[in-house]
């Protein structure tokens, strides 16, 4: 049996904490973790038993694989600290978990013979516990030097994850897709929540009413794919309902409805009769709602 490399995690926030605990559970030795504040280090070490440090340079000497889970703005800072510390060694692997940046940002570490790369989990982490629950089974976007890609791929597989080898030049597009699938879904649900709360006691009650619809939709997508799971007035070619929606919606939500309606038209493809497609296309045109401007309609 091949011995797994020791891991050091620099920056034990939500993701770093989850990675440390899950990697340990998968048979990796977590040789050190770091945090910015003494209280955080002490609390995490007490909770997990992992050796914890404030000193990134010292911690980095203890691992075969160094994973930087710090915020994006701190990546250059921590990298400069490690390079200037002059303690990195040949054969080590350094990875970061940024979604928008490729592994090449760690290139200065190569002067020590360190292979560099990235492994970004395609997942959202609201807190430490949900991070631990959600990380296993997630896809990881991986790129970098050959040795770094191999190490990241093995770790991702051991965590039960799927591997996405995203070309470095496509990393921003990848991150935009992740943003749409996560952040914008949250924003869309908040819009629906606000609309529905007009007839409920509060937004929380509205959200609870919406969640079965959302989970059912996600289940359909998982089983059938996005195109086959599409329902609603647009895919039915129901221009009358679309028109009624546009007339009834508060003005601040019209542009969102129209933009998503146009994307829905494309997804529906030839399932819509051409005549109905043209009518709906015109309804969703941005200049078709000018008469609503200034009417003062809004959601509480």
Coordinates of C-alpha atoms in Angstrom, one line a residue, residues 56 68 70-84:
X56 CA 2.9 29.6 8.2
X68 CA -3.5 27.3 1.0
X70 CA -6.8 31.5 2.6
X71 CA -9.1 34.1 1.0
X72 CA -8.1 35.1 -2.6
X73 CA -6.8 38.5 -1.5
X74 CA -4.4 36.8 1.0
X75 CA -2.9 34.3 -1.5
X76 CA -0.1 36.6 -2.7
X77 CA 0.6 37.6 0.8
X78 CA 1.0 34.1 2.2
X79 CA 2.9 33.0 -0.9
X80 CA 5.4 35.8 -0.5
X81 CA 5.7 34.9 3.2
X82 CA 6.6 31.3 2.3
X83 CA 9.0 32.3 -0.4
X84 CA 10.8 34.8 1.7

